[in-house]
Coordinates of C-alpha atoms in Angstrom, one line a residue:
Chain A
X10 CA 16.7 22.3 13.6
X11 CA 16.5 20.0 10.5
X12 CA 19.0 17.6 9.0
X13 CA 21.7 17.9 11.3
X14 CA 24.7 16.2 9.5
X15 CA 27.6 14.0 10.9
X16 CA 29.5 15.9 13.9
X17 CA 31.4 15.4 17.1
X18 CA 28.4 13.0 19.0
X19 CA 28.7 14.5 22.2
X20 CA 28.3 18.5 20.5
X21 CA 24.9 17.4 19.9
X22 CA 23.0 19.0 21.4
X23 CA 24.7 22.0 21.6
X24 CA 24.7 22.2 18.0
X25 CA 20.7 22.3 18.3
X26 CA 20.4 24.5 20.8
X27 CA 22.7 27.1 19.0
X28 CA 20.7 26.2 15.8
X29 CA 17.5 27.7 17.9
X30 CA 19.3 30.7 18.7
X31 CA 20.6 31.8 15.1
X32 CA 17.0 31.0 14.3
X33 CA 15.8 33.0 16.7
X34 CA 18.0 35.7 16.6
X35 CA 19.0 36.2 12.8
X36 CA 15.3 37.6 11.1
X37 CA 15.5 37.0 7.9
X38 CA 16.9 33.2 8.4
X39 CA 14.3 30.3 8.1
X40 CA 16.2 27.6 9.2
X41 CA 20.0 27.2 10.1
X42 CA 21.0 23.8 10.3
X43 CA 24.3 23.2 11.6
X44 CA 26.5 21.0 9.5
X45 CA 29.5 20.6 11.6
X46 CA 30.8 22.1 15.2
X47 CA 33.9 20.6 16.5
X48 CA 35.8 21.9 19.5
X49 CA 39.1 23.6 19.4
X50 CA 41.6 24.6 21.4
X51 CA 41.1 28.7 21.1
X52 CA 42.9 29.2 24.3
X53 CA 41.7 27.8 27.9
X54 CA 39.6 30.9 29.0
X55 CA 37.0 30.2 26.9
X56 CA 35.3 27.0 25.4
X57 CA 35.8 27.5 21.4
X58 CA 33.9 25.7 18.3
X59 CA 34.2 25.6 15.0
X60 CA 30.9 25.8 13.4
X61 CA 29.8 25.4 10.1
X62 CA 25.7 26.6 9.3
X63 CA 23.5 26.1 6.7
X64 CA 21.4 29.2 6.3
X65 CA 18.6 29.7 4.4
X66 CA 16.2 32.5 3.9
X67 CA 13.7 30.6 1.9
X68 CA 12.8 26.8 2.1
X69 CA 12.5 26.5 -1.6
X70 CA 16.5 28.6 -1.9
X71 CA 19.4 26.5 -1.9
X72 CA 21.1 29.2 1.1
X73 CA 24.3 29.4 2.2
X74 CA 27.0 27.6 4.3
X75 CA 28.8 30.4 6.3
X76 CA 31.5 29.5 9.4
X77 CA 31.1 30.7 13.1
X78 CA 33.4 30.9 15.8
X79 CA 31.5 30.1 19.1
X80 CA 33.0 31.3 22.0
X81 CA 31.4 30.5 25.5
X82 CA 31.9 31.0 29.3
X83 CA 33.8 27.9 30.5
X84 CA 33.3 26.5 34.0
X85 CA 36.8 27.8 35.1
X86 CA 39.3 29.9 33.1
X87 CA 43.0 30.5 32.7
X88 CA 41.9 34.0 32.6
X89 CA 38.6 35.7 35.1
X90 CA 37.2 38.3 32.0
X91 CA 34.3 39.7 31.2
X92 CA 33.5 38.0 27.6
X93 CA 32.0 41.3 26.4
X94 CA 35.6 42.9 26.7
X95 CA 36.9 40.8 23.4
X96 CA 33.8 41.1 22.1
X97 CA 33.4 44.7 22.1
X98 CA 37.6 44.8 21.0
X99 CA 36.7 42.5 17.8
X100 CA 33.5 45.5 17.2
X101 CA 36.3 48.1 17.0
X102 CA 38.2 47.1 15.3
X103 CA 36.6 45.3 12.5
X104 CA 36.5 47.0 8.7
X105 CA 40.2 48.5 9.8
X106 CA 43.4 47.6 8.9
X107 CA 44.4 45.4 11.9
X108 CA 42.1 42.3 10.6
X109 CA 39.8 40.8 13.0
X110 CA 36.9 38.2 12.8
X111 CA 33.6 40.3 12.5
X112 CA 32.1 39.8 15.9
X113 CA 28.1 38.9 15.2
X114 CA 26.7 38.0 18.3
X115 CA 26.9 38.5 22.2
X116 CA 24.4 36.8 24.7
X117 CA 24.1 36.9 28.4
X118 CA 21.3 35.1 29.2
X119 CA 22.3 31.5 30.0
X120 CA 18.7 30.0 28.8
X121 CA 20.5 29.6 25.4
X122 CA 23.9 27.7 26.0
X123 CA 23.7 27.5 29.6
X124 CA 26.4 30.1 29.8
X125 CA 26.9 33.2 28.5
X126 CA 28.8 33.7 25.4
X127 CA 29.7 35.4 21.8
X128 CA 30.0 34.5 18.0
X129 CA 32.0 35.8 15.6
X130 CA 32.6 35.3 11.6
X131 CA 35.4 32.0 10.9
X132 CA 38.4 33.2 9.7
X133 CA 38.8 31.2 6.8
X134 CA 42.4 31.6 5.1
X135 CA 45.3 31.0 7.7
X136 CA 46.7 29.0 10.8
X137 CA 47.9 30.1 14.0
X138 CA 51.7 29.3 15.0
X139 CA 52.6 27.6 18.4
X140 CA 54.5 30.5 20.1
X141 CA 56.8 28.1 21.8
X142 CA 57.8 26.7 18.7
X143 CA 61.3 27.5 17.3
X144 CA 61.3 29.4 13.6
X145 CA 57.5 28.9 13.5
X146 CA 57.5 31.4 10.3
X147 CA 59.9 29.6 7.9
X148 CA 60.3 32.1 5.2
X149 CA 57.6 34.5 5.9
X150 CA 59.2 35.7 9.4
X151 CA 60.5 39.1 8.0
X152 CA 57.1 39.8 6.3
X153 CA 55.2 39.0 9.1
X154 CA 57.1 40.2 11.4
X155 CA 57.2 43.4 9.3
X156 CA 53.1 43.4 9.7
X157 CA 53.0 41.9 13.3
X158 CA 54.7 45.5 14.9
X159 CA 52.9 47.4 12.4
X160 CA 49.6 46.4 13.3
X161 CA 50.3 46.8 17.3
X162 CA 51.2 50.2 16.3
X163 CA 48.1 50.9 14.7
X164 CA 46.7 49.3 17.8
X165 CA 48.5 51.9 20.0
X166 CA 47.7 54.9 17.8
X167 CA 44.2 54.2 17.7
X168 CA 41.6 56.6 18.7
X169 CA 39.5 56.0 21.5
X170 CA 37.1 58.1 21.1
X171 CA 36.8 57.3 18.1
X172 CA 36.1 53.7 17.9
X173 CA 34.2 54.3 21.4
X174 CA 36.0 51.6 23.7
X175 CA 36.6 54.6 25.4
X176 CA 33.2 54.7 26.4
X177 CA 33.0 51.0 27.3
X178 CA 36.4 50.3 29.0
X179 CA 37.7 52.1 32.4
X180 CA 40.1 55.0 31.4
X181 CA 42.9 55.2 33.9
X182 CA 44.7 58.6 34.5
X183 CA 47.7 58.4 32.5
X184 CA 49.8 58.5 35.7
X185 CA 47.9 55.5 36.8
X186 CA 48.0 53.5 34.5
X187 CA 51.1 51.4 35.6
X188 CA 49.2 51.0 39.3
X189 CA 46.1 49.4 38.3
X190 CA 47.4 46.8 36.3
X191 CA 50.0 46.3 38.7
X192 CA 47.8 46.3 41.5
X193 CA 45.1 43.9 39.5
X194 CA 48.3 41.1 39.2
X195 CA 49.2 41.2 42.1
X196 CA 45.8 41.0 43.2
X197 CA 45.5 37.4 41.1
X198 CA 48.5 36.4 42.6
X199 CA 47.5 37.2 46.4
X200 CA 43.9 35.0 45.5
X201 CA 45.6 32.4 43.7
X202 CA 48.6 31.4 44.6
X203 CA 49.1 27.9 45.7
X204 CA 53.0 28.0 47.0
X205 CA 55.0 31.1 48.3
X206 CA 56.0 32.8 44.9
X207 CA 59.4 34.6 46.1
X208 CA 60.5 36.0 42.5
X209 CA 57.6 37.5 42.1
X210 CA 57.1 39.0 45.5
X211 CA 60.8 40.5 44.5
X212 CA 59.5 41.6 41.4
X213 CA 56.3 43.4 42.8
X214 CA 58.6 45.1 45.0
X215 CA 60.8 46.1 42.8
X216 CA 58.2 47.2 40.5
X217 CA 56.5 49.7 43.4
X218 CA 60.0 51.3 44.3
X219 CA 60.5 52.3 40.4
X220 CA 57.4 53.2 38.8
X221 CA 57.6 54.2 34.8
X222 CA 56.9 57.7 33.5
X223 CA 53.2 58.0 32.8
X224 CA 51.9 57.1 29.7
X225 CA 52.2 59.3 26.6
X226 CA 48.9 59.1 25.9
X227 CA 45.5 56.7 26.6
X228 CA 46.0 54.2 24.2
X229 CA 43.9 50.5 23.4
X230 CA 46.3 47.7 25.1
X231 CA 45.3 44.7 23.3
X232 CA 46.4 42.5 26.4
X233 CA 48.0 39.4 24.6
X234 CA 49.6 40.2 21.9
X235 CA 51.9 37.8 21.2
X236 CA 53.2 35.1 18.4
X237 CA 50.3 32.4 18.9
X238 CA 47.6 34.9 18.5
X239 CA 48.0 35.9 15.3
X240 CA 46.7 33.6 12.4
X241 CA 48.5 33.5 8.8
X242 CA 48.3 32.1 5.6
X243 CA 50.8 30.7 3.1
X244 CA 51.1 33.8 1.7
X245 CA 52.8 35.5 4.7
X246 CA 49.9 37.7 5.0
X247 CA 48.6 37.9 8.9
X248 CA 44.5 37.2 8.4
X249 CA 43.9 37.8 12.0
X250 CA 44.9 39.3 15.0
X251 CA 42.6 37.1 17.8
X252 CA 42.3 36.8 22.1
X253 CA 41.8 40.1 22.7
X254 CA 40.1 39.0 26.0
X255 CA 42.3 40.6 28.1
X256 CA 41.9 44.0 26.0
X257 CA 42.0 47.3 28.2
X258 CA 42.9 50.6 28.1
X259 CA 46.1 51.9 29.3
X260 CA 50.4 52.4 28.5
X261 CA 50.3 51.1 24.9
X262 CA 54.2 49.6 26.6
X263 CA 52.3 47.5 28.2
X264 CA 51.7 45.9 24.5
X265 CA 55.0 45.9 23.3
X266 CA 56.6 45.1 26.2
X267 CA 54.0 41.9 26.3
X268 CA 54.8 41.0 22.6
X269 CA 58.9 41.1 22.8
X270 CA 59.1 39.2 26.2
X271 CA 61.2 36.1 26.1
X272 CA 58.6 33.9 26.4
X273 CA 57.4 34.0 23.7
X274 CA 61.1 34.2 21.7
X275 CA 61.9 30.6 21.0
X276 CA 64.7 31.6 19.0
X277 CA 66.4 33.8 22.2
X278 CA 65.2 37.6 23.1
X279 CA 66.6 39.5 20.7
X280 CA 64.7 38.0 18.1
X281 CA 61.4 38.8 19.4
X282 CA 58.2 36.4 18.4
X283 CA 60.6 34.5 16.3
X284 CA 59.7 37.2 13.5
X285 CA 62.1 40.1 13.3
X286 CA 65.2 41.8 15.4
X287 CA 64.1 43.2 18.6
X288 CA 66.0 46.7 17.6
X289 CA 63.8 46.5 14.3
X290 CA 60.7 45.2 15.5
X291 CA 60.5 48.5 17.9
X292 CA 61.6 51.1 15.3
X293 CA 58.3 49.8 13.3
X294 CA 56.4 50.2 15.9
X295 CA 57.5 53.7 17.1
X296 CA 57.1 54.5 13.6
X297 CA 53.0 53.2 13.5
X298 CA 52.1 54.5 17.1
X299 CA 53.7 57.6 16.8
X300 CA 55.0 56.8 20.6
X301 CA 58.7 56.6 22.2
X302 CA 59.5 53.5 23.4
X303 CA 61.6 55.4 26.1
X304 CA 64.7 52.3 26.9
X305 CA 63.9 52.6 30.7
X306 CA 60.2 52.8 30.7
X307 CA 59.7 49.5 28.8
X308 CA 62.6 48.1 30.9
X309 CA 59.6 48.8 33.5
X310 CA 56.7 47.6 31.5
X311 CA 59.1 44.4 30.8
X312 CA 59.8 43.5 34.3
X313 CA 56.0 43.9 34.5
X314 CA 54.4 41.5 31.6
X315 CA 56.8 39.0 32.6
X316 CA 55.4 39.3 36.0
X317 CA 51.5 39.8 34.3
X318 CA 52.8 36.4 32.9
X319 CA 53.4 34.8 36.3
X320 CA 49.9 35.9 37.4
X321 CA 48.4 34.2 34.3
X322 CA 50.4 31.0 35.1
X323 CA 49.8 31.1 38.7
X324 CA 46.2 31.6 38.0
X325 CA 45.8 28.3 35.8
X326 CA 47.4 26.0 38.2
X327 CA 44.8 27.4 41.1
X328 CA 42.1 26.8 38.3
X329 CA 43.2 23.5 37.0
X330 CA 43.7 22.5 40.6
X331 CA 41.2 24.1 42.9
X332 CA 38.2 24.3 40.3
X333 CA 36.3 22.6 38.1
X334 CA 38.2 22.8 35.1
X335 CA 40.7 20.1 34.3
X336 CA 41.5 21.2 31.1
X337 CA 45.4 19.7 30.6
X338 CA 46.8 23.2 28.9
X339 CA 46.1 25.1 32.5
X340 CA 48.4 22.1 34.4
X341 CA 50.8 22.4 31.5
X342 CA 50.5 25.9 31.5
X343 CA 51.2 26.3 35.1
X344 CA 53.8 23.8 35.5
X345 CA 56.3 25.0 32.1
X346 CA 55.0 28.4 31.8
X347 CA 55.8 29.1 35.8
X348 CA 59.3 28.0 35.4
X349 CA 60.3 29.8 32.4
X350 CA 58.8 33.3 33.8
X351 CA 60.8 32.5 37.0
X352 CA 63.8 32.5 35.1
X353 CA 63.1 35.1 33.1
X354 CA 62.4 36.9 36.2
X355 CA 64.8 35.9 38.3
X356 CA 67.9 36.3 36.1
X357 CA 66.8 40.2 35.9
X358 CA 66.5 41.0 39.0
X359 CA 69.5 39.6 39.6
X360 CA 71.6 41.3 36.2
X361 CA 70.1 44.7 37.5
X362 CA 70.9 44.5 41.3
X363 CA 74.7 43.4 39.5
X364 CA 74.6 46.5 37.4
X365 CA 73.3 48.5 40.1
X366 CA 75.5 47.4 42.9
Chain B
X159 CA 60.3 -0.5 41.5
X160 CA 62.3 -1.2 37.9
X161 CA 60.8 0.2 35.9
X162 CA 60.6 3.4 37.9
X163 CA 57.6 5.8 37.7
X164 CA 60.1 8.2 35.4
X165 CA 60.2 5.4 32.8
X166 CA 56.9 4.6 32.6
X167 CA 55.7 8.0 32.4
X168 CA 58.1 8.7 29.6
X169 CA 57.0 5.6 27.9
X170 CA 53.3 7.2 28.0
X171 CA 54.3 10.3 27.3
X172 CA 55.8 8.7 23.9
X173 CA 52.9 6.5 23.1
X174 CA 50.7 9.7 23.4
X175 CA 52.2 11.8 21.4
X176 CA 53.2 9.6 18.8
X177 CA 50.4 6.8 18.7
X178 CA 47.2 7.8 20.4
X179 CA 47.1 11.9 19.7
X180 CA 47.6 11.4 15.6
X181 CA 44.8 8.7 15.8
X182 CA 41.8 10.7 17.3
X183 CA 39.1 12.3 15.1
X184 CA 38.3 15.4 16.8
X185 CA 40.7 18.7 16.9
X186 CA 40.2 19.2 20.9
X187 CA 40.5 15.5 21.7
X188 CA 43.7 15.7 19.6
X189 CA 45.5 18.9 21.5
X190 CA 44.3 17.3 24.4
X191 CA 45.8 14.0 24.4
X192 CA 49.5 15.8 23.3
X193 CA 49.0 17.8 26.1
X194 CA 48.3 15.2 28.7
X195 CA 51.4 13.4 27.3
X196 CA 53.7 16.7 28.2
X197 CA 52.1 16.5 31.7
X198 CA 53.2 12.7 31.5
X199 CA 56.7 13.9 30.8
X200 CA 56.6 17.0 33.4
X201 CA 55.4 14.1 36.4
X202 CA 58.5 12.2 35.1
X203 CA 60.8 14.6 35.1
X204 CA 59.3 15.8 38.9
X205 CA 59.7 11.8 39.8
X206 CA 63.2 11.7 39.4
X207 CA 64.2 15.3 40.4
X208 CA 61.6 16.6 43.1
X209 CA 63.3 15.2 46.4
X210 CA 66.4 16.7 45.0
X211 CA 65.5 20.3 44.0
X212 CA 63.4 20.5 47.2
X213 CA 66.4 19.7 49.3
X214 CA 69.3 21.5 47.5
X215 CA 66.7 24.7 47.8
X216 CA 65.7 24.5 51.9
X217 CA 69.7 24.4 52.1
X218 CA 70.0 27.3 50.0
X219 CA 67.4 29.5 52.0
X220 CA 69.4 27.9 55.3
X221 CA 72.4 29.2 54.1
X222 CA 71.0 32.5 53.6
X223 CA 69.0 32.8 57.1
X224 CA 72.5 31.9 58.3
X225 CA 74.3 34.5 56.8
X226 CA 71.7 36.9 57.8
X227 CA 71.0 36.5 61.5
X228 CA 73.7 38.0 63.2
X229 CA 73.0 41.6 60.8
X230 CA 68.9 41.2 62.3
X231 CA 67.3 41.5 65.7
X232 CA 64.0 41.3 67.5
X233 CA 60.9 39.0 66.2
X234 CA 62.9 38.4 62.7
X235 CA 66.1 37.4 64.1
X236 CA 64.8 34.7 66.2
X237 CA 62.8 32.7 63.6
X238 CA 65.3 33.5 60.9
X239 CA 68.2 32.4 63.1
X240 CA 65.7 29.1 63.9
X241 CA 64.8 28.2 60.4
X242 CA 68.9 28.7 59.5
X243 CA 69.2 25.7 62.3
X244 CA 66.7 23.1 60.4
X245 CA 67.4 20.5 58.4
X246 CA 65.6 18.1 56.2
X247 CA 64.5 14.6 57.7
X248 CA 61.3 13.6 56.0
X249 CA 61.9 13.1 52.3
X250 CA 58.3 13.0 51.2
X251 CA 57.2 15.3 48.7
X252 CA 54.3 16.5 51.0
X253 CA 56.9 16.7 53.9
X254 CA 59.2 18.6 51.7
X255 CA 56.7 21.0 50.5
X256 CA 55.9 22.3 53.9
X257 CA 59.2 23.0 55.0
X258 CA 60.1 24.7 51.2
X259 CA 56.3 26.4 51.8
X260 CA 57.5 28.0 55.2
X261 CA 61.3 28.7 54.2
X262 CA 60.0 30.8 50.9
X263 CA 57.6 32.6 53.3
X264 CA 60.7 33.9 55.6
X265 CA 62.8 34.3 52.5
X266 CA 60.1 36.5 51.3
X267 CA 59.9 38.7 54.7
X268 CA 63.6 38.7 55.1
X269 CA 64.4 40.0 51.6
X270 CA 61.7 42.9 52.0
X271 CA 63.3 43.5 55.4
X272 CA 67.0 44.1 54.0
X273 CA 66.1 45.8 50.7
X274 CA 65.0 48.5 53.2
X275 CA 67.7 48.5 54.6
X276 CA 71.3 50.9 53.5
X277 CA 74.2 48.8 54.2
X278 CA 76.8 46.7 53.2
X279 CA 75.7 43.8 54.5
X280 CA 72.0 43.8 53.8
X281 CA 73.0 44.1 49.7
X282 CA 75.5 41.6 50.6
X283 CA 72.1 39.4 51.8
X284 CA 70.4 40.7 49.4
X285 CA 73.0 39.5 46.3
X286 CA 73.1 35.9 48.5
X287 CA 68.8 35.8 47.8
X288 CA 68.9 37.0 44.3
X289 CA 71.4 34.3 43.5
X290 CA 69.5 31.6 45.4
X291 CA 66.4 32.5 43.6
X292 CA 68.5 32.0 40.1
X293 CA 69.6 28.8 41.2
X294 CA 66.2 27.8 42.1
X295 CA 64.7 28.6 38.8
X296 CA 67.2 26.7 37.3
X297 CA 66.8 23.6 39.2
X298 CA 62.8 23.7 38.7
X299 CA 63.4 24.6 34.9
X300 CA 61.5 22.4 32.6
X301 CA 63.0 21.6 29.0
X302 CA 60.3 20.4 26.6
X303 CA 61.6 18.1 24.2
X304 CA 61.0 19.8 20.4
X305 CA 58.3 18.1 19.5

């Protein structure tokens, strides 16, 4: 490496040491100097940098500046998966019309960074909103929100086959599709649970005695799609759909029941995402996907991704206070997060035992 | 201790949202700092509520092994009937903790154990724990100032 420039003093040498690798690894480069790598906060389940390298081809060319997204295997994580998951998601999906970052490289061997980990383009045009922020969208909430249940549709229609996650990603019997995911949460929850969780025993059980129809057909589940993982730009254009970590195949419900829950509905639950009404927001999608979002199915897949939300939570306070990893967002995470599911939780179980009884 | 440990950790949680975050160079160091200022107000909030919530909830789950007992029998009847009988004396958090620890785990049992059951009474008992759990989520609900 030559010339490093001014950045964050203790990204150093990890700056170097991924200068070796593009050197190593992109042939036609001479030398790529990195100009600038700064940590950001790109969710706690992996370690994110921004990078900015200088690449040139030939010593006596001027090159090129081009921006990276590192992404590498922390020492704990809010969430346990396998980094080749959103890595082969972002490989999918790029060139289509759900926009994603190009994903460029993916390394295993821990010689490199010292853990394993991926690299994909910088998204250059846009922010990402906080999704516990009230009217995050200003303005722009019907147009993205118009765009943000199209594109899960697209998400849900897509292909398998054809983009071949198919052939890289377990594919569940349609029937089964509710079971292993259920049976993987409540799985985290068994290993990581640091207190008696009684809501969400409740809500396992409850989950077990009424299982949804099966699904109408394989479909991609993004995993966490959600306001806060989508970036925009002034425009009210959405530049990227991002964290597809958790990205599996499976009841494309399991998506949109993920991306109305009230979590992530500052602005109360019929107003999904702060974007667009609920009753709205799933006629776009039916429309896209081409599926029914059948009302007591995704009642189902809703009691479930607020409990899939419990196990994340539940996860990040074991992490945060079991492991290595003291990153603040998995306390905070597990502290507010925990509560607010368990509400959410709580008061349904209850309104359908009411109903019921 | 004036001021209590609610103040003060308010107090941080104010001087690291509004001073120190804005004032650091790097983006991470940044997000970091706000977020170690909402754990600031979280410990806070905990300070001045946690004996109370832990408290108000054993009672709850009393109540409910109470109400239950005379409906159960055999191995379940005799510890729910037992844990109905308790009450708190040690008003440590730790101390708390264990009791709240060991009440959800019966609560847990005892509500598997009646929704299996078809009868009056056990969806009366069931209603009482689906309320109880409400209530408890309410009491441990955190409202994070709008920042």
């Amino acid at each position: 490496m030559s010339e490093l420039t001014p950045l964050e003093p203790a990204l150093a040498e990890l700056a170097e040491k991924f200068s070796d690798y593009l050197e190593t690894h992109m042939p036609d480069v001479t030398t790529a100097d990195v100009e600038a790598m700064e940590r950001i906060h790109g969710g706690a389940s992996r370690e994110t940098f921004r990078v900015k390298v200088h690449l040139r081809t030939d010593a006596s060319m001027p090159g090129e500046t081009r921006g990276m997204i590192l992404r590498r295997d922390p020492v704990g994580s809010l969430i346990d998966t396998d980094r080749d998951v959103e890595f082969n998601a972002y490989k999918a999906f790029y060139g289509g019309s759900v926009p994603v970052p190009e994903a460029l490289f993916l390394e295993m061997d821990e010689k490199w960074l010292e853990r394993p980990f991926f690299v994909m383009s910088e998204i250059v045009s846009g922010a990402a909103a906080s999704p516990f922020a009230p009217a995050p969208y200003g303005e722009h909430a019907g147009t993205l929100g118009e765009q943000f249940w199209r594109h899960l549709g697209t998400i849900s229609a897509t292909d398998i086959e054809a983009n071949g996650l198919a052939e890289k990603m377990e594919t569940p019997a349609l029937d089964q599709c509710w079971k292993k995911e259920l049976d993987y949460w409540e799985g985290v929850i068994d290993a990581d649970q640091l207190e008696p969780h009684p809501i969400a025993r409740a809500a396992i059980r409850k989950l077990r005695r009424s299982p949804p129809p099966p699904a109408q057909k394989l479909s991609v589940v993004h995993g966490d799609y959600r306001t806060g993982n989508f970036m925009f730009d002034e425009h009210g254009e959405i530049t990227a759909v991002l964290d597809w970590e958790m990205c599996h195949l499976g009841d494309a419900l399991e998506d949109l029941a993920w991306a109305l829950d009230p979590m992530w509905a500052a602005d109360g639950p019929e107003m999904p995402g702060s974007l667009i009404p609920r009753a709205e927001a799933i006629a776009i999608w039916e429309k896209e996907s081409g599926l029914k979002a059948d009302p007591a199915a995704l009642e189902w897949w809703e009691l479930f991704s607020n409990l899939k939300g419990l196990g994340i939570w539940i996860s990040s306070s074991h992490e945060y206070a079991t492991g290595d990893n003291k990153d603040p967002i998995l306390a905070f995470s597990g502290l507010y997060c925990t509560s607010r599911h368990n509400e959410i939780v709580a008061e349904r179980l209850l309104k359908a035992f009411e109903e019921a009884n | 201790m004036r001021p209590e440990a609610n103040d003060l950790l308010n107090g941080g949680f104010g001087t690291m949202l509004m001073d120190i975050a804005p004032n650091l160079n790097a983006t991470y160091s940044t997000g970091s700092a706000a977020m170690i200022g909402l754990l600031m107000y979280c410990a806070g909030l905990e300070y001045e509520r946690g004996a109370d919530v832990r408290v108000k909830e054993n009672d709850m789950f009393r109540a409910i092994f109470r109400e239950a007992t005379g409906h159960l029998d055999g191995d379940l009847q005799n510890r729910v009937s037992a844990a109905g009988q308790g009450m708190d004396e040690d008003f440590h958090i730790s101390a708390l903790n264990v009791a709240n620890d060991a009440l959800r785990e019966l609560l847990i049992e005892l509500h598997a154990h009646v929704e299996e059951v078809e009868a009056k009474w056990a969806r009366e008992i069931e209603h009482s724990i689906l309320t109880a759990l409400n209530q408890s989520a309410k009491l441990r609900a955190i409202a994070v100032p709008q920042l």
